[in-house]
Amino acid sequence: MNLETCRKYLIFVSNECERHLSDGRITDEELIQLIIEFKRFQDNIFKSILPEEIKFRISQIKLDDTIQSVNRGTWYLMAAFITFGAWANFISMRKQSKRLKTLTDIKFETSSLAHFILLHY
């Protein structure tokens, strides 16, 4: 992978985050797909001959949610049943705000890194 491909992919990720943020709601499938794609991108970056500074900066971009935390467990269904959905609704709203913050952070970090590559390399 060369610098131009890396920069274009970072811009793509930033645009995807913007697209999901404009919807106002991030689904489990969208988040899981983004996590998988970005992890694959990070793996390709570490195998490439890019400068170490770029590799380090890309490794610093973290996704707060993991695939395991996106999937709902049985406790979620039990809480929804016992509280007639109020607790489940609260948990869902909390997860949604966390996902929005995660995507906002990723969008900012990827776009700033893409501009850094453009200006310095």
mmCIF file of N, CA and C in Angstrom, residues 3-116:
data_model
loop_
_atom_site.group_PDB
_atom_site.id
_atom_site.type_symbol
_atom_site.label_atom_id
_atom_site.label_comp_id
_atom_site.label_asym_id
_atom_site.label_seq_id
_atom_site.Cartn_x
_atom_site.Cartn_y
_atom_site.Cartn_z
ATOM 1 N N LEU A 3 1.232 5.700 -0.037
ATOM 2 C CA LEU A 3 0.668 6.807 0.726
ATOM 3 C C LEU A 3 -0.636 7.320 0.134
ATOM 4 N N GLU A 4 -0.708 7.385 -1.190
ATOM 5 C CA GLU A 4 -1.918 7.898 -1.836
ATOM 6 C C GLU A 4 -3.117 6.985 -1.574
ATOM 7 N N THR A 5 -2.909 5.689 -1.644
ATOM 8 C CA THR A 5 -3.982 4.731 -1.359
ATOM 9 C C THR A 5 -4.416 4.839 0.098
ATOM 10 N N CYS A 6 -3.468 4.984 0.982
ATOM 11 C CA CYS A 6 -3.754 5.138 2.406
ATOM 12 C C CYS A 6 -4.574 6.403 2.638
ATOM 13 N N ARG A 7 -4.174 7.506 2.032
ATOM 14 C CA ARG A 7 -4.888 8.773 2.192
ATOM 15 C C ARG A 7 -6.309 8.669 1.649
ATOM 16 N N LYS A 8 -6.460 8.045 0.485
ATOM 17 C CA LYS A 8 -7.794 7.898 -0.102
ATOM 18 C C LYS A 8 -8.693 7.035 0.773
ATOM 19 N N TYR A 9 -8.124 5.989 1.359
ATOM 20 C CA TYR A 9 -8.931 5.138 2.226
ATOM 21 C C TYR A 9 -9.338 5.878 3.496
ATOM 22 N N LEU A 10 -8.443 6.692 4.048
ATOM 23 C CA LEU A 10 -8.786 7.484 5.225
ATOM 24 C C LEU A 10 -9.915 8.467 4.921
ATOM 25 N N ILE A 11 -9.866 9.074 3.747
ATOM 26 C CA ILE A 11 -10.946 9.976 3.332
ATOM 27 C C ILE A 11 -12.244 9.195 3.159
ATOM 28 N N PHE A 12 -12.152 7.991 2.599
ATOM 29 C CA PHE A 12 -13.329 7.143 2.437
ATOM 30 C C PHE A 12 -13.964 6.820 3.785
ATOM 31 N N VAL A 13 -13.139 6.454 4.770
ATOM 32 C CA VAL A 13 -13.653 6.136 6.102
ATOM 33 C C VAL A 13 -14.306 7.370 6.723
ATOM 34 N N SER A 14 -13.687 8.511 6.562
ATOM 35 C CA SER A 14 -14.255 9.751 7.084
ATOM 36 C C SER A 14 -15.613 10.041 6.439
ATOM 37 N N ASN A 15 -15.712 9.846 5.134
ATOM 38 C CA ASN A 15 -16.976 10.072 4.436
ATOM 39 C C ASN A 15 -18.046 9.068 4.857
ATOM 40 N N GLU A 16 -17.649 7.813 5.087
ATOM 41 C CA GLU A 16 -18.601 6.802 5.555
ATOM 42 C C GLU A 16 -19.125 7.166 6.946
ATOM 43 N N CYS A 17 -18.249 7.625 7.804
ATOM 44 C CA CYS A 17 -18.686 8.057 9.135
ATOM 45 C C CYS A 17 -19.663 9.225 9.014
ATOM 46 N N GLU A 18 -19.362 10.167 8.153
ATOM 47 C CA GLU A 18 -20.252 11.310 7.936
ATOM 48 C C GLU A 18 -21.612 10.854 7.426
ATOM 49 N N ARG A 19 -21.612 9.890 6.530
ATOM 50 C CA ARG A 19 -22.873 9.382 5.978
ATOM 51 C C ARG A 19 -23.714 8.727 7.077
ATOM 52 N N HIS A 20 -23.078 7.932 7.911
ATOM 53 C CA HIS A 20 -23.809 7.283 9.000
ATOM 54 C C HIS A 20 -24.261 8.301 10.050
ATOM 55 N N LEU A 21 -23.448 9.319 10.288
ATOM 56 C CA LEU A 21 -23.823 10.344 11.257
ATOM 57 C C LEU A 21 -24.986 11.191 10.762
ATOM 58 N N SER A 22 -25.069 11.406 9.456
ATOM 59 C CA SER A 22 -26.164 12.218 8.924
ATOM 60 C C SER A 22 -27.504 11.505 9.059
ATOM 61 N N ASP A 23 -27.480 10.178 9.110
ATOM 62 C CA ASP A 23 -28.715 9.414 9.335
ATOM 63 C C ASP A 23 -29.245 9.663 10.745
ATOM 64 N N GLY A 24 -28.344 9.878 11.681
ATOM 65 C CA GLY A 24 -28.738 10.091 13.061
ATOM 66 C C GLY A 24 -28.882 8.813 13.862
ATOM 67 N N ARG A 25 -28.844 7.671 13.199
ATOM 68 C CA ARG A 25 -28.965 6.382 13.892
ATOM 69 C C ARG A 25 -28.000 5.399 13.248
ATOM 70 N N ILE A 26 -27.202 4.736 14.071
ATOM 71 C CA ILE A 26 -26.234 3.759 13.589
ATOM 72 C C ILE A 26 -26.722 2.379 14.000
ATOM 73 N N THR A 27 -26.892 1.512 13.022
ATOM 74 C CA THR A 27 -27.361 0.161 13.320
ATOM 75 C C THR A 27 -26.187 -0.739 13.682
ATOM 76 N N ASP A 28 -26.508 -1.890 14.257
ATOM 77 C CA ASP A 28 -25.481 -2.859 14.616
ATOM 78 C C ASP A 28 -24.702 -3.303 13.387
ATOM 79 N N GLU A 29 -25.407 -3.558 12.298
ATOM 80 C CA GLU A 29 -24.760 -4.046 11.078
ATOM 81 C C GLU A 29 -23.787 -3.015 10.507
ATOM 82 N N GLU A 30 -24.184 -1.740 10.514
ATOM 83 C CA GLU A 30 -23.301 -0.691 10.007
ATOM 84 C C GLU A 30 -22.037 -0.593 10.839
ATOM 85 N N LEU A 31 -22.188 -0.649 12.143
ATOM 86 C CA LEU A 31 -21.035 -0.537 13.031
ATOM 87 C C LEU A 31 -20.114 -1.740 12.912
ATOM 88 N N ILE A 32 -20.694 -2.932 12.854
ATOM 89 C CA ILE A 32 -19.878 -4.141 12.708
ATOM 90 C C ILE A 32 -19.103 -4.113 11.399
ATOM 91 N N GLN A 33 -19.760 -3.702 10.316
ATOM 92 C CA GLN A 33 -19.088 -3.632 9.021
ATOM 93 C C GLN A 33 -17.933 -2.631 9.050
ATOM 94 N N LEU A 34 -18.151 -1.478 9.663
ATOM 95 C CA LEU A 34 -17.090 -0.479 9.775
ATOM 96 C C LEU A 34 -15.921 -0.997 10.600
ATOM 97 N N ILE A 35 -16.217 -1.706 11.687
ATOM 98 C CA ILE A 35 -15.161 -2.263 12.537
ATOM 99 C C ILE A 35 -14.329 -3.270 11.755
ATOM 100 N N ILE A 36 -14.987 -4.161 11.041
ATOM 101 C CA ILE A 36 -14.281 -5.191 10.270
ATOM 102 C C ILE A 36 -13.415 -4.561 9.190
ATOM 103 N N GLU A 37 -13.980 -3.615 8.451
ATOM 104 C CA GLU A 37 -13.226 -2.966 7.371
ATOM 105 C C GLU A 37 -12.019 -2.206 7.913
ATOM 106 N N PHE A 38 -12.206 -1.493 9.022
ATOM 107 C CA PHE A 38 -11.101 -0.703 9.549
ATOM 108 C C PHE A 38 -10.004 -1.587 10.126
ATOM 109 N N LYS A 39 -10.388 -2.686 10.785
ATOM 110 C CA LYS A 39 -9.365 -3.621 11.291
ATOM 111 C C LYS A 39 -8.568 -4.219 10.138
ATOM 112 N N ARG A 40 -9.236 -4.548 9.046
ATOM 113 C CA ARG A 40 -8.549 -5.076 7.862
ATOM 114 C C ARG A 40 -7.587 -4.027 7.288
ATOM 115 N N PHE A 41 -8.027 -2.768 7.266
ATOM 116 C CA PHE A 41 -7.175 -1.682 6.799
ATOM 117 C C PHE A 41 -5.941 -1.537 7.689
ATOM 118 N N GLN A 42 -6.139 -1.593 9.011
ATOM 119 C CA GLN A 42 -4.999 -1.489 9.924
ATOM 120 C C GLN A 42 -4.014 -2.635 9.717
ATOM 121 N N ASP A 43 -4.510 -3.840 9.487
ATOM 122 C CA ASP A 43 -3.626 -4.975 9.224
ATOM 123 C C ASP A 43 -2.815 -4.758 7.955
ATOM 124 N N ASN A 44 -3.455 -4.244 6.911
ATOM 125 C CA ASN A 44 -2.746 -3.975 5.657
ATOM 126 C C ASN A 44 -1.702 -2.882 5.825
ATOM 127 N N ILE A 45 -1.992 -1.906 6.657
ATOM 128 C CA ILE A 45 -1.038 -0.824 6.899
ATOM 129 C C ILE A 45 0.218 -1.359 7.579
ATOM 130 N N PHE A 46 0.058 -2.238 8.548
ATOM 131 C CA PHE A 46 1.217 -2.762 9.276
ATOM 132 C C PHE A 46 2.084 -3.654 8.407
ATOM 133 N N LYS A 47 1.523 -4.243 7.375
ATOM 134 C CA LYS A 47 2.289 -5.076 6.449
ATOM 135 C C LYS A 47 2.945 -4.257 5.345
ATOM 136 N N SER A 48 2.595 -3.001 5.229
ATOM 137 C CA SER A 48 3.101 -2.167 4.144
ATOM 138 C C SER A 48 4.451 -1.545 4.515
ATOM 139 N N ILE A 49 4.987 -0.802 3.562
ATOM 140 C CA ILE A 49 6.281 -0.139 3.774
ATOM 141 C C ILE A 49 6.103 1.361 4.006
ATOM 142 N N LEU A 50 4.977 1.745 4.548
ATOM 143 C CA LEU A 50 4.721 3.150 4.860
ATOM 144 C C LEU A 50 5.629 3.608 5.995
ATOM 145 N N PRO A 51 5.822 4.917 6.138
ATOM 146 C CA PRO A 51 6.631 5.426 7.247
ATOM 147 C C PRO A 51 6.055 5.013 8.607
ATOM 148 N N GLU A 52 6.937 4.811 9.553
ATOM 149 C CA GLU A 52 6.525 4.360 10.882
ATOM 150 C C GLU A 52 5.593 5.356 11.568
ATOM 151 N N GLU A 53 5.774 6.636 11.297
ATOM 152 C CA GLU A 53 4.907 7.645 11.904
ATOM 153 C C GLU A 53 3.453 7.453 11.475
ATOM 154 N N ILE A 54 3.244 7.142 10.210
ATOM 155 C CA ILE A 54 1.893 6.906 9.692
ATOM 156 C C ILE A 54 1.321 5.643 10.326
ATOM 157 N N LYS A 55 2.115 4.598 10.393
ATOM 158 C CA LYS A 55 1.650 3.350 11.004
ATOM 159 C C LYS A 55 1.256 3.565 12.459
ATOM 160 N N PHE A 56 2.069 4.340 13.172
ATOM 161 C CA PHE A 56 1.780 4.612 14.570
ATOM 162 C C PHE A 56 0.483 5.394 14.725
ATOM 163 N N ARG A 57 0.298 6.417 13.911
ATOM 164 C CA ARG A 57 -0.911 7.239 14.000
ATOM 165 C C ARG A 57 -2.162 6.433 13.664
ATOM 166 N N ILE A 58 -2.067 5.532 12.704
ATOM 167 C CA ILE A 58 -3.217 4.706 12.351
ATOM 168 C C ILE A 58 -3.504 3.700 13.462
ATOM 169 N N SER A 59 -2.456 3.207 14.110
ATOM 170 C CA SER A 59 -2.680 2.264 15.217
ATOM 171 C C SER A 59 -3.336 2.948 16.412
ATOM 172 N N GLN A 60 -3.197 4.273 16.519
ATOM 173 C CA GLN A 60 -3.790 5.011 17.629
ATOM 174 C C GLN A 60 -5.294 5.238 17.458
ATOM 175 N N ILE A 61 -5.815 5.026 16.255
ATOM 176 C CA ILE A 61 -7.254 5.174 16.018
ATOM 177 C C ILE A 61 -7.926 3.925 16.554
ATOM 178 N N LYS A 62 -8.701 4.086 17.594
ATOM 179 C CA LYS A 62 -9.341 2.955 18.261
ATOM 180 C C LYS A 62 -10.851 3.055 18.101
ATOM 181 N N LEU A 63 -11.460 1.901 17.977
ATOM 182 C CA LEU A 63 -12.911 1.821 17.991
ATOM 183 C C LEU A 63 -13.321 1.437 19.399
ATOM 184 N N ASP A 64 -14.182 2.233 20.030
ATOM 185 C CA ASP A 64 -14.604 1.941 21.393
ATOM 186 C C ASP A 64 -15.460 0.691 21.464
ATOM 187 N N ASP A 65 -16.298 0.504 20.457
ATOM 188 C CA ASP A 65 -17.176 -0.665 20.442
ATOM 189 C C ASP A 65 -16.469 -1.824 19.762
ATOM 190 N N THR A 66 -16.646 -2.987 20.297
ATOM 191 C CA THR A 66 -16.148 -4.183 19.653
ATOM 192 C C THR A 66 -17.338 -4.973 19.169
ATOM 193 N N ILE A 67 -17.092 -5.943 18.341
ATOM 194 C CA ILE A 67 -18.185 -6.745 17.798
ATOM 195 C C ILE A 67 -18.936 -7.445 18.923
ATOM 196 N N GLN A 68 -18.237 -7.874 19.965
ATOM 197 C CA GLN A 68 -18.899 -8.560 21.064
ATOM 198 C C GLN A 68 -19.846 -7.624 21.810
ATOM 199 N N SER A 69 -19.482 -6.363 21.968
ATOM 200 C CA SER A 69 -20.347 -5.452 22.709
ATOM 201 C C SER A 69 -21.529 -4.978 21.883
ATOM 202 N N VAL A 70 -21.453 -5.117 20.569
ATOM 203 C CA VAL A 70 -22.571 -4.723 19.719
ATOM 204 C C VAL A 70 -23.682 -5.759 19.796
ATOM 205 N N ASN A 71 -23.316 -7.031 19.849
ATOM 206 C CA ASN A 71 -24.317 -8.092 19.924
ATOM 207 C C ASN A 71 -24.989 -8.068 21.294
ATOM 208 N N ARG A 72 -26.314 -8.229 21.287
ATOM 209 C CA ARG A 72 -27.080 -8.192 22.530
ATOM 210 C C ARG A 72 -27.066 -9.566 23.192
ATOM 211 N N GLY A 73 -26.977 -9.560 24.493
ATOM 212 C CA GLY A 73 -26.994 -10.801 25.244
ATOM 213 C C GLY A 73 -28.377 -11.085 25.812
ATOM 214 N N THR A 74 -28.471 -12.179 26.546
ATOM 215 C CA THR A 74 -29.755 -12.557 27.137
ATOM 216 C C THR A 74 -30.146 -11.606 28.259
ATOM 217 N N TRP A 75 -29.161 -11.007 28.926
ATOM 218 C CA TRP A 75 -29.478 -10.047 29.983
ATOM 219 C C TRP A 75 -30.244 -8.862 29.435
ATOM 220 N N TYR A 76 -29.945 -8.478 28.199
ATOM 221 C CA TYR A 76 -30.636 -7.363 27.549
ATOM 222 C C TYR A 76 -32.116 -7.695 27.369
ATOM 223 N N LEU A 77 -32.399 -8.906 26.913
ATOM 224 C CA LEU A 77 -33.779 -9.330 26.714
ATOM 225 C C LEU A 77 -34.514 -9.467 28.043
ATOM 226 N N MET A 78 -33.823 -9.955 29.061
ATOM 227 C CA MET A 78 -34.444 -10.080 30.383
ATOM 228 C C MET A 78 -34.775 -8.702 30.960
ATOM 229 N N ALA A 79 -33.864 -7.769 30.822
ATOM 230 C CA ALA A 79 -34.116 -6.410 31.323
ATOM 231 C C ALA A 79 -35.280 -5.775 30.576
ATOM 232 N N ALA A 80 -35.362 -6.012 29.284
ATOM 233 C CA ALA A 80 -36.463 -5.468 28.493
ATOM 234 C C ALA A 80 -37.791 -6.071 28.940
ATOM 235 N N PHE A 81 -37.807 -7.353 29.201
ATOM 236 C CA PHE A 81 -39.041 -8.029 29.606
ATOM 237 C C PHE A 81 -39.485 -7.582 30.992
ATOM 238 N N ILE A 82 -38.560 -7.526 31.929
ATOM 239 C CA ILE A 82 -38.889 -7.200 33.320
ATOM 240 C C ILE A 82 -39.362 -5.753 33.458
ATOM 241 N N THR A 83 -38.726 -4.836 32.770
ATOM 242 C CA THR A 83 -39.068 -3.413 32.920
ATOM 243 C C THR A 83 -40.004 -2.924 31.829
ATOM 244 N N PHE A 84 -40.596 -3.831 31.105
ATOM 245 C CA PHE A 84 -41.532 -3.485 30.031
ATOM 246 C C PHE A 84 -40.905 -2.569 28.980
ATOM 247 N N GLY A 85 -39.635 -2.746 28.743
ATOM 248 C CA GLY A 85 -38.945 -2.032 27.683
ATOM 249 C C GLY A 85 -38.292 -0.727 28.093
ATOM 250 N N ALA A 86 -38.596 -0.194 29.263
ATOM 251 C CA ALA A 86 -38.029 1.099 29.677
ATOM 252 C C ALA A 86 -36.518 1.013 29.842
ATOM 253 N N TRP A 87 -36.047 -0.030 30.537
ATOM 254 C CA TRP A 87 -34.606 -0.186 30.748
ATOM 255 C C TRP A 87 -33.901 -0.449 29.428
ATOM 256 N N ALA A 88 -34.505 -1.292 28.585
ATOM 257 C CA ALA A 88 -33.908 -1.590 27.285
ATOM 258 C C ALA A 88 -33.837 -0.335 26.421
ATOM 259 N N ASN A 89 -34.848 0.507 26.516
ATOM 260 C CA ASN A 89 -34.844 1.757 25.750
ATOM 261 C C ASN A 89 -33.729 2.679 26.240
ATOM 262 N N PHE A 90 -33.548 2.747 27.556
ATOM 263 C CA PHE A 90 -32.474 3.557 28.117
ATOM 264 C C PHE A 90 -31.107 3.044 27.657
ATOM 265 N N ILE A 91 -30.913 1.734 27.717
ATOM 266 C CA ILE A 91 -29.645 1.142 27.281
ATOM 267 C C ILE A 91 -29.416 1.406 25.792
ATOM 268 N N SER A 92 -30.460 1.276 25.010
ATOM 269 C CA SER A 92 -30.353 1.516 23.566
ATOM 270 C C SER A 92 -29.964 2.966 23.278
ATOM 271 N N MET A 93 -30.558 3.905 23.994
ATOM 272 C CA MET A 93 -30.209 5.313 23.795
ATOM 273 C C MET A 93 -28.765 5.584 24.200
ATOM 274 N N ARG A 94 -28.315 4.948 25.274
ATOM 275 C CA ARG A 94 -26.928 5.114 25.720
ATOM 276 C C ARG A 94 -25.939 4.561 24.693
ATOM 277 N N LYS A 95 -26.258 3.371 24.158
ATOM 278 C CA LYS A 95 -25.387 2.779 23.140
ATOM 279 C C LYS A 95 -25.354 3.645 21.892
ATOM 280 N N GLN A 96 -26.509 4.194 21.511
ATOM 281 C CA GLN A 96 -26.575 5.024 20.316
ATOM 282 C C GLN A 96 -25.726 6.291 20.478
ATOM 283 N N SER A 97 -25.762 6.908 21.660
ATOM 284 C CA SER A 97 -24.944 8.105 21.872
ATOM 285 C C SER A 97 -23.458 7.750 21.881
ATOM 286 N N LYS A 98 -23.114 6.582 22.413
ATOM 287 C CA LYS A 98 -21.713 6.144 22.404
ATOM 288 C C LYS A 98 -21.244 5.885 20.972
ATOM 289 N N ARG A 99 -22.108 5.274 20.161
ATOM 290 C CA ARG A 99 -21.767 5.018 18.759
ATOM 291 C C ARG A 99 -21.604 6.319 17.989
ATOM 292 N N LEU A 100 -22.474 7.288 18.240
ATOM 293 C CA LEU A 100 -22.350 8.585 17.572
ATOM 294 C C LEU A 100 -21.030 9.254 17.932
ATOM 295 N N LYS A 101 -20.658 9.190 19.209
ATOM 296 C CA LYS A 101 -19.382 9.775 19.636
ATOM 297 C C LYS A 101 -18.207 9.038 18.997
ATOM 298 N N THR A 102 -18.282 7.707 18.943
ATOM 299 C CA THR A 102 -17.216 6.914 18.336
ATOM 300 C C THR A 102 -17.041 7.284 16.871
ATOM 301 N N LEU A 103 -18.133 7.366 16.133
ATOM 302 C CA LEU A 103 -18.042 7.712 14.715
ATOM 303 C C LEU A 103 -17.547 9.138 14.510
ATOM 304 N N THR A 104 -17.955 10.047 15.381
ATOM 305 C CA THR A 104 -17.471 11.429 15.290
ATOM 306 C C THR A 104 -15.959 11.476 15.512
ATOM 307 N N ASP A 105 -15.475 10.733 16.499
ATOM 308 C CA ASP A 105 -14.033 10.686 16.771
ATOM 309 C C ASP A 105 -13.267 10.076 15.606
ATOM 310 N N ILE A 106 -13.780 8.974 15.058
ATOM 311 C CA ILE A 106 -13.108 8.323 13.930
ATOM 312 C C ILE A 106 -13.094 9.244 12.721
ATOM 313 N N LYS A 107 -14.201 9.918 12.470
ATOM 314 C CA LYS A 107 -14.283 10.850 11.337
ATOM 315 C C LYS A 107 -13.234 11.948 11.475
ATOM 316 N N PHE A 108 -13.135 12.524 12.670
ATOM 317 C CA PHE A 108 -12.162 13.586 12.905
ATOM 318 C C PHE A 108 -10.727 13.074 12.743
ATOM 319 N N GLU A 109 -10.422 11.925 13.355
ATOM 320 C CA GLU A 109 -9.058 11.396 13.321
ATOM 321 C C GLU A 109 -8.638 10.992 11.912
ATOM 322 N N THR A 110 -9.527 10.340 11.168
ATOM 323 C CA THR A 110 -9.161 9.911 9.812
ATOM 324 C C THR A 110 -9.017 11.091 8.869
ATOM 325 N N SER A 111 -9.894 12.093 8.980
ATOM 326 C CA SER A 111 -9.765 13.246 8.090
ATOM 327 C C SER A 111 -8.519 14.058 8.421
ATOM 328 N N SER A 112 -8.207 14.215 9.714
ATOM 329 C CA SER A 112 -6.999 14.967 10.069
ATOM 330 C C SER A 112 -5.731 14.214 9.652
ATOM 331 N N LEU A 113 -5.742 12.892 9.748
ATOM 332 C CA LEU A 113 -4.588 12.108 9.317
ATOM 333 C C LEU A 113 -4.429 12.155 7.796
ATOM 334 N N ALA A 114 -5.533 12.153 7.070
ATOM 335 C CA ALA A 114 -5.464 12.267 5.606
ATOM 336 C C ALA A 114 -4.865 13.619 5.200
ATOM 337 N N HIS A 115 -5.246 14.689 5.902
ATOM 338 C CA HIS A 115 -4.665 16.004 5.616
ATOM 339 C C HIS A 115 -3.195 16.063 6.018
ATOM 340 N N PHE A 116 -2.839 15.401 7.108
ATOM 341 C CA PHE A 116 -1.442 15.347 7.531
ATOM 342 C C PHE A 116 -0.584 14.672 6.460
#
